[in-house]
Amino acid sequence: MFIDSHCHLDAPEFDTDRDDVVARARSAGITQMVVPAITVATFEKTRAMRERYGTALAFGLHPIYIAEHRDEHIGVLSDWLAREQPVAVGEIGLDFFVPELDADRQITLFEAQLKLARDFDLPVIVHIRRSQDQVLKYLRKWQVKGGIAHAFNGSRQQADEFIKLGFKLGFGGAMTYSGSQRIRKLATELPLEAIVLETDAPDIAPSWLDQPGQPRGRNEPFELARIAQVLAELRGCDLPTIATQTTANALSVLPGLPSTAQANTPRS
Ligand SMILES: [Zn+2]
């Protein structure tokens, strides 16, 4: 059994065949998924994923969508955190890869959300593209209770700093490319207790969906089992070991996470 600790099942890319996507994931042993929201406009649809499929939820204001976030959305987020029992605050963080994203505004919103995470005693799911050290700085300042460093792509030293703060590191499709040497080395050498698996579906397609001359394929939670197989090969261990340990890691870092998806039974 596997947990996809980060997938955007609510994304429009899945609107035409979402039931099939979830059925394929279950057939591959993905027993649970965490669906992090990205803007207040997506909160309701994210919640609907739990209603229909029993997925776990996180709510947050994603740094890439900074132009859509308003100051009052922090209050809206607070209401949703209070009412909906998410497993984390996320997806939040800092993105210093895209130069158009106002850095000061990102930091303001990130700090406001770290404060909420502390107030609600929730872990966080953080986006850390080109921003590992700055994210670490604010995590230390607000002393949140840990969480997941999503799509980890930093140095070993930065990995160790996250681990010290009670974080697990998310690994997914990027690890399947033979050219991603730094990520593959980290996935091989970090303690297995520090790793959670994630697809970030529909993004970060694994290498086998990325054919030369073709647009990059849509990633989906089903691929997590094969991504886990890559991790097993890199580490020279068997797949059940990867499944058992990464599942235990996700459950320990997200204490509110039910180990299997349980959709609400339809009212009769
Ligand atoms: Zn994401």
PDB file of C-alpha atoms and ligand atoms in Angstrom:
ATOM      1  CA  MET A   1       0.000   0.000   0.000  1.00  0.00           C
ATOM      2  CA  PHE A   2       1.157   3.500  -0.885  1.00  0.00           C
ATOM      3  CA  ILE A   3       0.202   7.038   0.058  1.00  0.00           C
ATOM      4  CA  ASP A   4       0.454   9.764  -2.566  1.00  0.00           C
ATOM      5  CA  SER A   5       1.345  12.580  -0.185  1.00  0.00           C
ATOM      6  CA  HIS A   6       0.823  15.303  -2.784  1.00  0.00           C
ATOM      7  CA  CYS A   7      -1.507  15.235  -5.772  1.00  0.00           C
ATOM      8  CA  HIS A   8      -3.806  17.854  -7.247  1.00  0.00           C
ATOM      9  CA  LEU A   9      -6.700  15.523  -7.953  1.00  0.00           C
ATOM     10  CA  ASP A  10      -9.014  18.536  -8.150  1.00  0.00           C
ATOM     11  CA  ALA A  11      -7.085  19.993 -11.127  1.00  0.00           C
ATOM     12  CA  PRO A  12      -9.084  20.614 -14.330  1.00  0.00           C
ATOM     13  CA  GLU A  13      -6.827  18.114 -16.142  1.00  0.00           C
ATOM     14  CA  PHE A  14      -8.816  15.368 -14.368  1.00  0.00           C
ATOM     15  CA  ASP A  15     -12.299  16.768 -14.974  1.00  0.00           C
ATOM     16  CA  THR A  16     -13.193  14.359 -17.763  1.00  0.00           C
ATOM     17  CA  ASP A  17     -12.062  11.065 -16.199  1.00  0.00           C
ATOM     18  CA  ARG A  18     -11.467  11.584 -12.475  1.00  0.00           C
ATOM     19  CA  ASP A  19     -13.359   8.451 -11.378  1.00  0.00           C
ATOM     20  CA  ASP A  20     -11.136   6.359 -13.661  1.00  0.00           C
ATOM     21  CA  VAL A  21      -8.004   8.096 -12.378  1.00  0.00           C
ATOM     22  CA  VAL A  22      -8.942   7.206  -8.798  1.00  0.00           C
ATOM     23  CA  ALA A  23      -9.891   3.630  -9.765  1.00  0.00           C
ATOM     24  CA  ARG A  24      -6.518   3.143 -11.493  1.00  0.00           C
ATOM     25  CA  ALA A  25      -4.705   4.492  -8.440  1.00  0.00           C
ATOM     26  CA  ARG A  26      -6.558   2.088  -6.131  1.00  0.00           C
ATOM     27  CA  SER A  27      -5.812  -0.844  -8.437  1.00  0.00           C
ATOM     28  CA  ALA A  28      -2.102   0.018  -8.120  1.00  0.00           C
ATOM     29  CA  GLY A  29      -2.274  -0.033  -4.306  1.00  0.00           C
ATOM     30  CA  ILE A  30      -2.471   3.722  -3.708  1.00  0.00           C
ATOM     31  CA  THR A  31      -4.735   3.586  -0.676  1.00  0.00           C
ATOM     32  CA  GLN A  32      -4.637   7.258   0.240  1.00  0.00           C
ATOM     33  CA  MET A  33      -3.914  10.632  -1.351  1.00  0.00           C
ATOM     34  CA  VAL A  34      -3.356  14.082   0.089  1.00  0.00           C
ATOM     35  CA  VAL A  35      -4.906  16.832  -2.035  1.00  0.00           C
ATOM     36  CA  PRO A  36      -3.538  20.305  -1.231  1.00  0.00           C
ATOM     37  CA  ALA A  37      -5.558  23.307  -2.383  1.00  0.00           C
ATOM     38  CA  ILE A  38      -3.795  26.246  -4.039  1.00  0.00           C
ATOM     39  CA  THR A  39      -6.181  29.247  -3.932  1.00  0.00           C
ATOM     40  CA  VAL A  40      -9.408  30.026  -2.073  1.00  0.00           C
ATOM     41  CA  ALA A  41     -11.203  29.547  -5.402  1.00  0.00           C
ATOM     42  CA  THR A  42     -10.215  25.854  -5.290  1.00  0.00           C
ATOM     43  CA  PHE A  43     -11.146  25.145  -1.650  1.00  0.00           C
ATOM     44  CA  GLU A  44     -14.648  23.942  -2.434  1.00  0.00           C
ATOM     45  CA  LYS A  45     -13.541  21.624  -5.230  1.00  0.00           C
ATOM     46  CA  THR A  46     -10.751  20.253  -3.048  1.00  0.00           C
ATOM     47  CA  ARG A  47     -13.298  19.498  -0.332  1.00  0.00           C
ATOM     48  CA  ALA A  48     -15.409  17.682  -2.908  1.00  0.00           C
ATOM     49  CA  MET A  49     -12.489  15.268  -3.441  1.00  0.00           C
ATOM     50  CA  ARG A  50     -12.874  14.109   0.143  1.00  0.00           C
ATOM     51  CA  GLU A  51     -16.624  13.795  -0.232  1.00  0.00           C
ATOM     52  CA  ARG A  52     -16.391  11.651  -3.339  1.00  0.00           C
ATOM     53  CA  TYR A  53     -13.129   9.745  -2.894  1.00  0.00           C
ATOM     54  CA  GLY A  54     -12.222   9.971   0.779  1.00  0.00           C
ATOM     55  CA  THR A  55      -8.917  11.724   0.091  1.00  0.00           C
ATOM     56  CA  ALA A  56      -7.198  13.785   2.747  1.00  0.00           C
ATOM     57  CA  LEU A  57      -7.118  17.559   2.387  1.00  0.00           C
ATOM     58  CA  ALA A  58      -4.851  20.509   2.960  1.00  0.00           C
ATOM     59  CA  PHE A  59      -5.769  24.157   2.468  1.00  0.00           C
ATOM     60  CA  GLY A  60      -3.373  26.946   1.615  1.00  0.00           C
ATOM     61  CA  LEU A  61      -2.456  29.834  -0.661  1.00  0.00           C
ATOM     62  CA  HIS A  62       0.201  28.615  -3.132  1.00  0.00           C
ATOM     63  CA  PRO A  63       3.001  31.141  -3.874  1.00  0.00           C
ATOM     64  CA  ILE A  64       2.755  30.703  -7.663  1.00  0.00           C
ATOM     65  CA  TYR A  65      -0.784  32.128  -7.571  1.00  0.00           C
ATOM     66  CA  ILE A  66       0.289  35.215  -5.655  1.00  0.00           C
ATOM     67  CA  ALA A  67      -1.622  37.502  -8.064  1.00  0.00           C
ATOM     68  CA  GLU A  68      -4.904  35.835  -7.054  1.00  0.00           C
ATOM     69  CA  HIS A  69      -4.454  36.034  -3.294  1.00  0.00           C
ATOM     70  CA  ARG A  70      -5.998  38.944  -1.345  1.00  0.00           C
ATOM     71  CA  ASP A  71      -5.239  39.912   2.236  1.00  0.00           C
ATOM     72  CA  GLU A  72      -8.719  38.809   3.303  1.00  0.00           C
ATOM     73  CA  HIS A  73      -8.022  35.283   1.998  1.00  0.00           C
ATOM     74  CA  ILE A  74      -6.016  34.631   5.156  1.00  0.00           C
ATOM     75  CA  GLY A  75      -9.279  34.989   7.094  1.00  0.00           C
ATOM     76  CA  VAL A  76     -11.073  32.713   4.628  1.00  0.00           C
ATOM     77  CA  LEU A  77      -8.288  30.144   5.012  1.00  0.00           C
ATOM     78  CA  SER A  78      -8.569  30.356   8.775  1.00  0.00           C
ATOM     79  CA  ASP A  79     -12.312  29.601   8.569  1.00  0.00           C
ATOM     80  CA  TRP A  80     -11.691  26.553   6.368  1.00  0.00           C
ATOM     81  CA  LEU A  81      -8.951  25.262   8.657  1.00  0.00           C
ATOM     82  CA  ALA A  82     -11.302  25.580  11.616  1.00  0.00           C
ATOM     83  CA  ARG A  83     -14.224  23.896   9.885  1.00  0.00           C
ATOM     84  CA  GLU A  84     -12.852  21.180   7.600  1.00  0.00           C
ATOM     85  CA  GLN A  85     -10.233  19.299   9.632  1.00  0.00           C
ATOM     86  CA  PRO A  86      -7.470  19.217   7.007  1.00  0.00           C
ATOM     87  CA  VAL A  87      -4.319  17.199   7.651  1.00  0.00           C
ATOM     88  CA  ALA A  88      -2.044  20.185   6.946  1.00  0.00           C
ATOM     89  CA  VAL A  89      -1.794  23.795   5.877  1.00  0.00           C
ATOM     90  CA  GLY A  90      -0.661  23.697   2.244  1.00  0.00           C
ATOM     91  CA  GLU A  91       0.342  24.149  -0.384  1.00  0.00           C
ATOM     92  CA  ILE A  92       2.203  27.179   0.920  1.00  0.00           C
ATOM     93  CA  GLY A  93       5.768  28.373   0.581  1.00  0.00           C
ATOM     94  CA  LEU A  94       8.081  30.524  -1.500  1.00  0.00           C
ATOM     95  CA  ASP A  95       9.000  30.355  -5.190  1.00  0.00           C
ATOM     96  CA  PHE A  96      12.065  32.357  -6.207  1.00  0.00           C
ATOM     97  CA  PHE A  97      12.413  30.556  -9.538  1.00  0.00           C
ATOM     98  CA  VAL A  98       9.750  32.613 -11.300  1.00  0.00           C
ATOM     99  CA  PRO A  99      11.062  36.222 -11.241  1.00  0.00           C
ATOM    100  CA  GLU A 100       7.634  37.861 -11.736  1.00  0.00           C
ATOM    101  CA  LEU A 101       6.375  36.608  -8.368  1.00  0.00           C
ATOM    102  CA  ASP A 102       6.698  39.453  -5.836  1.00  0.00           C
ATOM    103  CA  ALA A 103       9.060  38.113  -3.179  1.00  0.00           C
ATOM    104  CA  ASP A 104       8.022  40.453  -0.358  1.00  0.00           C
ATOM    105  CA  ARG A 105       4.355  39.685  -0.878  1.00  0.00           C
ATOM    106  CA  GLN A 106       5.119  35.945  -0.946  1.00  0.00           C
ATOM    107  CA  ILE A 107       6.925  36.233   2.372  1.00  0.00           C
ATOM    108  CA  THR A 108       4.059  38.195   3.951  1.00  0.00           C
ATOM    109  CA  LEU A 109       1.503  35.569   2.943  1.00  0.00           C
ATOM    110  CA  PHE A 110       3.808  32.685   3.888  1.00  0.00           C
ATOM    111  CA  GLU A 111       4.367  34.065   7.380  1.00  0.00           C
ATOM    112  CA  ALA A 112       0.643  34.676   7.875  1.00  0.00           C
ATOM    113  CA  GLN A 113      -0.011  31.035   6.960  1.00  0.00           C
ATOM    114  CA  LEU A 114       2.766  29.700   9.180  1.00  0.00           C
ATOM    115  CA  LYS A 115       1.123  31.589  12.023  1.00  0.00           C
ATOM    116  CA  LEU A 116      -2.178  29.887  11.184  1.00  0.00           C
ATOM    117  CA  ALA A 117      -0.460  26.490  11.133  1.00  0.00           C
ATOM    118  CA  ARG A 118       0.877  27.177  14.597  1.00  0.00           C
ATOM    119  CA  ASP A 119      -2.460  28.458  15.873  1.00  0.00           C
ATOM    120  CA  PHE A 120      -4.243  25.341  14.565  1.00  0.00           C
ATOM    121  CA  ASP A 121      -1.386  23.011  15.564  1.00  0.00           C
ATOM    122  CA  LEU A 122      -1.157  21.659  12.015  1.00  0.00           C
ATOM    123  CA  PRO A 123       1.848  20.536   9.965  1.00  0.00           C
ATOM    124  CA  VAL A 124       2.601  22.341   6.690  1.00  0.00           C
ATOM    125  CA  ILE A 125       3.191  21.220   3.107  1.00  0.00           C
ATOM    126  CA  VAL A 126       5.758  23.598   1.655  1.00  0.00           C
ATOM    127  CA  HIS A 127       6.706  24.527  -1.893  1.00  0.00           C
ATOM    128  CA  ILE A 128      10.407  25.391  -1.827  1.00  0.00           C
ATOM    129  CA  ARG A 129      11.551  26.077  -5.396  1.00  0.00           C
ATOM    130  CA  ARG A 130      14.840  28.034  -5.227  1.00  0.00           C
ATOM    131  CA  SER A 131      13.888  29.017  -1.687  1.00  0.00           C
ATOM    132  CA  GLN A 132      15.013  26.258   0.679  1.00  0.00           C
ATOM    133  CA  ASP A 133      17.066  28.476   2.986  1.00  0.00           C
ATOM    134  CA  GLN A 134      14.431  31.203   3.190  1.00  0.00           C
ATOM    135  CA  VAL A 135      11.691  28.655   3.893  1.00  0.00           C
ATOM    136  CA  LEU A 136      13.867  27.109   6.609  1.00  0.00           C
ATOM    137  CA  LYS A 137      14.388  30.543   8.143  1.00  0.00           C
ATOM    138  CA  TYR A 138      10.636  31.204   8.463  1.00  0.00           C
ATOM    139  CA  LEU A 139       9.896  27.671   9.666  1.00  0.00           C
ATOM    140  CA  ARG A 140      12.373  28.243  12.486  1.00  0.00           C
ATOM    141  CA  LYS A 141      10.898  31.637  13.258  1.00  0.00           C
ATOM    142  CA  TRP A 142       7.309  30.347  13.523  1.00  0.00           C
ATOM    143  CA  GLN A 143       8.170  26.959  15.016  1.00  0.00           C
ATOM    144  CA  VAL A 144       5.545  24.954  13.189  1.00  0.00           C
ATOM    145  CA  LYS A 145       5.208  21.304  14.106  1.00  0.00           C
ATOM    146  CA  GLY A 146       6.869  19.884  10.984  1.00  0.00           C
ATOM    147  CA  GLY A 147       5.448  18.770   7.685  1.00  0.00           C
ATOM    148  CA  ILE A 148       6.562  17.910   4.162  1.00  0.00           C
ATOM    149  CA  ALA A 149       9.157  19.659   1.992  1.00  0.00           C
ATOM    150  CA  HIS A 150       7.418  19.048  -1.327  1.00  0.00           C
ATOM    151  CA  ALA A 151       9.480  18.153  -4.450  1.00  0.00           C
ATOM    152  CA  PHE A 152      12.692  18.350  -2.490  1.00  0.00           C
ATOM    153  CA  ASN A 153      15.568  19.461  -4.671  1.00  0.00           C
ATOM    154  CA  GLY A 154      18.094  20.992  -2.289  1.00  0.00           C
ATOM    155  CA  SER A 155      21.452  19.978  -0.869  1.00  0.00           C
ATOM    156  CA  ARG A 156      22.119  17.250   1.678  1.00  0.00           C
ATOM    157  CA  GLN A 157      22.771  19.949   4.257  1.00  0.00           C
ATOM    158  CA  GLN A 158      19.409  21.593   3.559  1.00  0.00           C
ATOM    159  CA  ALA A 159      17.749  18.174   3.737  1.00  0.00           C
ATOM    160  CA  ASP A 160      19.273  17.637   7.167  1.00  0.00           C
ATOM    161  CA  GLU A 161      17.976  21.029   8.327  1.00  0.00           C
ATOM    162  CA  PHE A 162      14.428  20.142   7.269  1.00  0.00           C
ATOM    163  CA  ILE A 163      14.707  16.769   8.996  1.00  0.00           C
ATOM    164  CA  LYS A 164      15.847  18.484  12.204  1.00  0.00           C
ATOM    165  CA  LEU A 165      12.689  20.614  12.085  1.00  0.00           C
ATOM    166  CA  GLY A 166      10.496  17.515  11.928  1.00  0.00           C
ATOM    167  CA  PHE A 167      10.015  17.445   8.161  1.00  0.00           C
ATOM    168  CA  LYS A 168       9.849  14.621   5.658  1.00  0.00           C
ATOM    169  CA  LEU A 169      11.127  15.201   2.135  1.00  0.00           C
ATOM    170  CA  GLY A 170       8.848  14.567  -0.844  1.00  0.00           C
ATOM    171  CA  PHE A 171      10.244  12.589  -3.782  1.00  0.00           C
ATOM    172  CA  GLY A 172       8.408  11.807  -7.008  1.00  0.00           C
ATOM    173  CA  GLY A 173       8.713  11.942 -10.777  1.00  0.00           C
ATOM    174  CA  ALA A 174      11.899  14.028 -10.840  1.00  0.00           C
ATOM    175  CA  MET A 175      13.777  11.074  -9.327  1.00  0.00           C
ATOM    176  CA  THR A 176      12.918   8.880 -12.356  1.00  0.00           C
ATOM    177  CA  TYR A 177      15.126  10.848 -14.785  1.00  0.00           C
ATOM    178  CA  SER A 178      18.635   9.451 -15.108  1.00  0.00           C
ATOM    179  CA  GLY A 179      19.909  13.035 -15.543  1.00  0.00           C
ATOM    180  CA  SER A 180      18.565  14.149 -12.133  1.00  0.00           C
ATOM    181  CA  GLN A 181      21.747  13.108 -10.434  1.00  0.00           C
ATOM    182  CA  ARG A 182      21.502  15.229  -7.317  1.00  0.00           C
ATOM    183  CA  ILE A 183      17.927  14.162  -6.563  1.00  0.00           C
ATOM    184  CA  ARG A 184      18.759  10.510  -7.226  1.00  0.00           C
ATOM    185  CA  LYS A 185      21.778  10.691  -4.939  1.00  0.00           C
ATOM    186  CA  LEU A 186      19.655  12.193  -2.158  1.00  0.00           C
ATOM    187  CA  ALA A 187      16.918   9.596  -2.669  1.00  0.00           C
ATOM    188  CA  THR A 188      19.569   6.899  -2.392  1.00  0.00           C
ATOM    189  CA  GLU A 189      21.480   8.225   0.605  1.00  0.00           C
ATOM    190  CA  LEU A 190      18.962   9.960   2.877  1.00  0.00           C
ATOM    191  CA  PRO A 191      17.559   7.873   5.716  1.00  0.00           C
ATOM    192  CA  LEU A 192      14.460   6.092   4.380  1.00  0.00           C
ATOM    193  CA  GLU A 193      12.642   7.379   7.493  1.00  0.00           C
ATOM    194  CA  ALA A 194      12.917  10.905   6.005  1.00  0.00           C
ATOM    195  CA  ILE A 195      11.236  10.200   2.664  1.00  0.00           C
ATOM    196  CA  VAL A 196       7.611  10.419   1.554  1.00  0.00           C
ATOM    197  CA  LEU A 197       6.401   9.624  -1.956  1.00  0.00           C
ATOM    198  CA  GLU A 198       4.347  12.024  -4.029  1.00  0.00           C
ATOM    199  CA  THR A 199       3.280  12.482  -7.652  1.00  0.00           C
ATOM    200  CA  ASP A 200       2.291  16.195  -7.737  1.00  0.00           C
ATOM    201  CA  ALA A 201      -0.140  14.973 -10.419  1.00  0.00           C
ATOM    202  CA  PRO A 202      -0.969  16.266 -12.992  1.00  0.00           C
ATOM    203  CA  ASP A 203       2.546  17.826 -12.930  1.00  0.00           C
ATOM    204  CA  ILE A 204       6.096  16.393 -12.685  1.00  0.00           C
ATOM    205  CA  ALA A 205       5.442  13.483 -15.055  1.00  0.00           C
ATOM    206  CA  PRO A 206       7.883  10.592 -14.586  1.00  0.00           C
ATOM    207  CA  SER A 207      10.410   9.825 -17.338  1.00  0.00           C
ATOM    208  CA  TRP A 208       8.259   7.139 -18.984  1.00  0.00           C
ATOM    209  CA  LEU A 209       5.511   9.709 -19.703  1.00  0.00           C
ATOM    210  CA  ASP A 210       8.010  12.127 -21.209  1.00  0.00           C
ATOM    211  CA  GLN A 211       8.647  10.973 -24.793  1.00  0.00           C
ATOM    212  CA  PRO A 212      10.929  12.911 -27.145  1.00  0.00           C
ATOM    213  CA  GLY A 213       8.995  15.177 -29.482  1.00  0.00           C
ATOM    214  CA  GLN A 214       5.734  14.732 -27.531  1.00  0.00           C
ATOM    215  CA  PRO A 215       4.163  17.126 -25.047  1.00  0.00           C
ATOM    216  CA  ARG A 216       4.915  15.896 -21.543  1.00  0.00           C
ATOM    217  CA  GLY A 217       2.203  13.451 -20.458  1.00  0.00           C
ATOM    218  CA  ARG A 218      -0.308  14.040 -17.680  1.00  0.00           C
ATOM    219  CA  ASN A 219       0.925  12.541 -14.439  1.00  0.00           C
ATOM    220  CA  GLU A 220      -1.564  10.711 -12.197  1.00  0.00           C
ATOM    221  CA  PRO A 221      -1.505   8.998  -8.785  1.00  0.00           C
ATOM    222  CA  PHE A 222      -1.424   5.550 -10.441  1.00  0.00           C
ATOM    223  CA  GLU A 223       2.221   6.247 -11.381  1.00  0.00           C
ATOM    224  CA  LEU A 224       3.246   6.327  -7.709  1.00  0.00           C
ATOM    225  CA  ALA A 225       3.754   2.544  -7.590  1.00  0.00           C
ATOM    226  CA  ARG A 226       6.257   2.653 -10.445  1.00  0.00           C
ATOM    227  CA  ILE A 227       7.940   5.733  -8.962  1.00  0.00           C
ATOM    228  CA  ALA A 228       8.293   3.720  -5.742  1.00  0.00           C
ATOM    229  CA  GLN A 229       9.905   0.934  -7.752  1.00  0.00           C
ATOM    230  CA  VAL A 230      12.528   3.423  -8.977  1.00  0.00           C
ATOM    231  CA  LEU A 231      13.259   4.367  -5.369  1.00  0.00           C
ATOM    232  CA  ALA A 232      13.581   0.694  -4.441  1.00  0.00           C
ATOM    233  CA  GLU A 233      16.080   0.147  -7.266  1.00  0.00           C
ATOM    234  CA  LEU A 234      18.091   3.242  -6.367  1.00  0.00           C
ATOM    235  CA  ARG A 235      18.337   2.111  -2.758  1.00  0.00           C
ATOM    236  CA  GLY A 236      18.834  -1.560  -3.504  1.00  0.00           C
ATOM    237  CA  CYS A 237      15.907  -2.673  -1.364  1.00  0.00           C
ATOM    238  CA  ASP A 238      12.611  -4.377  -2.098  1.00  0.00           C
ATOM    239  CA  LEU A 239       9.343  -2.647  -2.947  1.00  0.00           C
ATOM    240  CA  PRO A 240       7.439  -3.778   0.197  1.00  0.00           C
ATOM    241  CA  THR A 241      10.108  -2.096   2.344  1.00  0.00           C
ATOM    242  CA  ILE A 242       9.631   1.165   0.436  1.00  0.00           C
ATOM    243  CA  ALA A 243       5.840   0.888   0.662  1.00  0.00           C
ATOM    244  CA  THR A 244       5.783   0.147   4.391  1.00  0.00           C
ATOM    245  CA  GLN A 245       8.305   2.777   5.428  1.00  0.00           C
ATOM    246  CA  THR A 246       7.096   5.656   3.234  1.00  0.00           C
ATOM    247  CA  THR A 247       3.517   4.999   4.356  1.00  0.00           C
ATOM    248  CA  ALA A 248       4.593   5.048   7.996  1.00  0.00           C
ATOM    249  CA  ASN A 249       6.502   8.278   7.343  1.00  0.00           C
ATOM    250  CA  ALA A 250       3.466  10.011   5.824  1.00  0.00           C
ATOM    251  CA  LEU A 251       1.247   8.901   8.710  1.00  0.00           C
ATOM    252  CA  SER A 252       3.729  10.084  11.308  1.00  0.00           C
ATOM    253  CA  VAL A 253       4.285  13.530   9.815  1.00  0.00           C
ATOM    254  CA  LEU A 254       0.559  14.100   9.112  1.00  0.00           C
ATOM    255  CA  PRO A 255      -1.022  12.785  12.325  1.00  0.00           C
ATOM    256  CA  GLY A 256      -4.570  13.514  11.126  1.00  0.00           C
ATOM    257  CA  LEU A 257      -4.166  11.392   8.001  1.00  0.00           C
ATOM    258  CA  PRO A 258      -6.444   8.333   7.764  1.00  0.00           C
ATOM    259  CA  SER A 259      -4.317   5.481   6.359  1.00  0.00           C
ATOM    260  CA  THR A 260      -6.918   4.556   3.770  1.00  0.00           C
ATOM    261  CA  ALA A 261      -9.352   6.691   1.835  1.00  0.00           C
ATOM    262  CA  GLN A 262     -12.895   6.547   3.118  1.00  0.00           C
ATOM    263  CA  ALA A 263     -15.517   8.296   1.060  1.00  0.00           C
ATOM    264  CA  ASN A 264     -18.620   9.435   2.877  1.00  0.00           C
ATOM    265  CA  THR A 265     -21.285   6.809   2.551  1.00  0.00           C
ATOM    266  CA  PRO A 266     -24.037   8.278   0.417  1.00  0.00           C
ATOM    267  CA  ARG A 267     -27.074   9.283   2.414  1.00  0.00           C
ATOM    268  CA  SER A 268     -30.034   7.095   1.606  1.00  0.00           C
TER     269      SER A 268
HETATM  270 ZN    ZN B   1       1.666  20.870  -5.721  1.00  0.00          ZN
END
